[in-house]
Amino acid sequence: MANTTTGRLIGLNAIVTGAASGIGRQTALRFAEEGATVLAADLSADGLTKIKSEIEGSGGTCHTHVTDVTDSGTVSALFEYSDEVFDELNCVVNNAGITLTGGVHEISESDWDREMTINVKSIYLMSREAWPRLQKSANASILNTASIAGSWAIMSDAAYCASKAAVVMLTKCMALDGAREGIRVNCVSPGFIDTPMIHGFFRDQSDPAAARAGAIASHPLGRLGHPSDIANGYVYLASGEAEWVTGTDLTVDGGLTSGLWSPGE
Ligand code: NAI
């Protein structure tokens, strides 16, 4: 795998949050495969040990830091660690997130706050630490994981949808603020991706098997997304190929939000 001489991210130093599972894990793997050095951050120490050994087993370089992205203290510690292991920081992928289902009449105040803190406030905490470091570095960018739920309402998922709409707008605001400072800011909006998060979402439905089948059928390209579908978008956005791309919400959703679709026909 990694540290080839032909990779698209050779020389890039990147922090990836939520790197122990799903989209973040695959993004860390793909970045390393393209030659980046990765600092993987997550709550899960076990998951970080696994991703480190997977990347390093393939010849890449992976540092790890157990981090709670909602806690400004551990976020500061993460960036202090990045100062130790990187000569410069080029990219931050703010990917950690959760989904807690329920309409506003169902979701508790504490769950509402938790959802907003993990999905939105964490991006503020991470980005304000990243900013002065990225100002000094080449090909600097911040990448945020939004969702098609940021522009498409999902029944019984009010807090999640509201949080992801906030991620899209925060991305655009940060893109304007970073434009003259050499910092590009973009987000990716995935459709339904086959990860532990979406498995939990299906389990919460009254008929999980039907929910999964319905989700597959609603994507015109005929399957759920793979984490690599999203990681590939991040590789492009982090690379020099995207040097004129900022403020973009890259939809990667198998056609889900393109328009009306009749899977039965
Ligand atoms: P996942 O559940 O597989 O992975 C999420 C990771 O984030 C886990 O390793 C978890 O330990 C970590 N995490 C959670 N809270 C954290 C915290 N406070 N501090 C540090 N790490 C924390 O989920 P998945 O599916 O990979 O989701 C990643 C991102 O993609 C999330 O932002 C999610 O909202 C978004 N997304 C996922 C979709 C899907 O269908 N799976 C669709 C659209 C967006």
Coordinates of N, CA and C and ligand atoms in Angstrom, one line a residue, residues 17-25 41-44 67-70 94-99 118-119 145-149 160 164 188-198, ligand 1:
T17 N -10.5 12.3 12.2 CA -11.3 11.9 13.4 C -12.3 10.9 13.1
G18 N -12.7 10.1 14.1 CA -13.6 9.0 13.9 C -12.9 7.9 13.1
A19 N -11.6 7.8 13.2 CA -10.7 7.0 12.4 C -10.7 5.5 12.8
A20 N -11.5 5.2 13.8 CA -11.5 3.8 14.3 C -12.5 2.9 13.6
S21 N -13.4 3.6 12.8 CA -14.5 2.8 12.3 C -15.0 3.5 11.0
G22 N -15.7 2.7 10.2 CA -16.5 3.2 9.0 C -15.8 4.1 8.1
I23 N -16.4 5.2 7.8 CA -15.8 6.2 6.8 C -14.5 6.7 7.3
G24 N -14.3 7.0 8.6 CA -13.0 7.6 9.0 C -11.9 6.6 8.9
R25 N -12.2 5.3 9.2 CA -11.2 4.3 9.1 C -10.7 4.1 7.6
A41 N -7.5 9.8 15.0 CA -8.0 10.2 16.3 C -9.4 9.6 16.5
D42 N -9.7 9.1 17.7 CA -11.0 8.5 18.0 C -11.1 8.3 19.5
L43 N -12.3 8.0 19.9 CA -12.5 7.6 21.3 C -12.0 6.2 21.6
S44 N -12.0 5.4 20.6 CA -11.7 4.0 20.8 C -10.2 3.7 20.6
T67 N -8.9 10.6 21.4 CA -9.4 12.0 21.5 C -10.9 12.0 21.6
D68 N -11.5 12.8 22.5 CA -12.9 13.1 22.4 C -13.1 14.4 21.7
V69 N -13.6 14.4 20.5 CA -13.7 15.7 19.8 C -14.7 16.7 20.4
T70 N -15.4 16.3 21.4 CA -16.3 17.3 22.1 C -15.6 18.0 23.2
N94 N -12.7 16.3 9.7 CA -13.6 16.3 10.8 C -14.7 15.3 10.5
N95 N -14.6 14.1 10.9 CA -15.5 13.0 10.4 C -16.3 12.4 11.6
A96 N -15.8 12.4 12.8 CA -16.5 11.8 13.9 C -17.9 12.3 14.0
G97 N -18.9 11.4 14.2 CA -20.2 11.8 14.3 C -21.1 10.7 14.8
I98 N -22.3 11.0 15.2 CA -23.3 10.0 15.7 C -24.7 10.4 15.1
T99 N -25.5 9.4 15.2 CA -27.0 9.7 14.9 C -27.8 9.1 16.0
I118 N -21.4 16.6 19.3 CA -20.5 15.7 18.5 C -20.5 16.1 17.0
N119 N -21.6 16.4 16.5 CA -21.6 16.6 15.0 C -21.3 18.0 14.6
T145 N -17.4 15.9 7.4 CA -18.4 14.9 6.9 C -19.8 15.5 7.2
A146 N -20.5 15.9 6.2 CA -21.9 16.3 6.4 C -22.8 15.1 6.1
S147 N -23.8 15.2 5.3 CA -24.7 14.1 5.0 C -25.8 14.6 4.0
I148 N -26.3 13.7 3.2 CA -27.5 14.1 2.4 C -28.6 14.6 3.4
A149 N -28.6 14.1 4.7 CA -29.5 14.5 5.7 C -29.4 16.0 6.0
Y160 N -30.4 14.9 13.9 CA -29.3 14.6 13.0 C -29.3 15.5 11.8
K164 N -26.5 18.2 10.5 CA -25.8 18.1 9.2 C -26.0 19.3 8.4
V188 N -18.2 16.6 2.4 CA -18.8 15.5 1.6 C -20.1 15.1 2.3
S189 N -21.1 15.0 1.4 CA -22.4 14.5 1.9 C -22.7 13.1 1.4
P190 N -22.5 12.1 2.3 CA -22.8 10.7 1.8 C -24.2 10.4 1.8
G191 N -24.6 9.4 1.0 CA -25.9 8.8 1.1 C -25.8 7.7 2.2
F192 N -26.5 6.6 2.1 CA -26.5 5.6 3.2 C -25.2 4.7 3.0
I193 N -24.3 4.7 3.9 CA -23.0 4.0 3.8 C -23.0 2.8 4.7
D194 N -22.5 1.7 4.2 CA -22.6 0.5 5.0 C -21.5 0.5 6.1
T195 N -21.9 1.1 7.3 CA -20.9 1.2 8.4 C -21.7 0.8 9.7
P196 N -21.0 0.6 10.8 CA -21.7 0.3 12.1 C -22.8 1.4 12.4
M197 N -22.6 2.7 12.0 CA -23.6 3.7 12.3 C -24.9 3.3 11.6
I198 N -24.8 3.0 10.4 CA -26.1 2.8 9.6 C -26.7 1.5 10.1
Ligands
NAI1 P1 -19.2 4.8 12.6 O1 -20.1 4.7 13.8 O2 -18.8 3.6 11.9 O3 -17.8 5.6 13.1 C1 -17.9 6.8 13.8 C2 -16.6 6.9 14.6 O4 -16.6 8.1 15.3 C3 -16.4 5.8 15.7 O5 -15.1 5.2 15.5 C4 -16.6 6.5 17.0 O6 -15.8 5.9 18.0 C5 -16.1 7.9 16.6 N1 -16.6 8.9 17.6 C6 -17.9 9.1 18.0 N2 -17.9 10.0 18.9 C7 -16.7 10.5 19.0 C8 -16.1 11.5 19.8 N3 -16.8 12.3 20.7 N4 -14.8 11.8 19.7 C9 -14.0 11.0 18.9 N5 -14.5 10.0 18.1 C10 -15.8 9.8 18.2 O7 -19.9 5.9 11.7 P2 -19.7 6.3 10.1 O8 -20.9 5.8 9.4 O9 -18.4 6.0 9.7 O10 -19.9 7.9 10.2 C11 -18.8 8.8 10.1 C12 -19.4 10.1 9.7 O11 -20.2 10.0 8.5 C13 -20.4 10.7 10.8 O12 -20.2 12.1 10.8 C14 -21.7 10.4 10.2 O13 -22.7 11.3 10.6 C15 -21.4 10.6 8.7 N6 -22.4 10.0 7.8 C16 -22.6 8.6 7.8 C17 -23.5 8.0 7.0 C18 -23.7 6.6 6.9 O14 -24.7 6.2 6.2 N7 -23.0 5.7 7.6 C19 -24.3 8.9 6.0 C20 -24.0 10.3 6.1 C21 -23.0 10.8 6.9

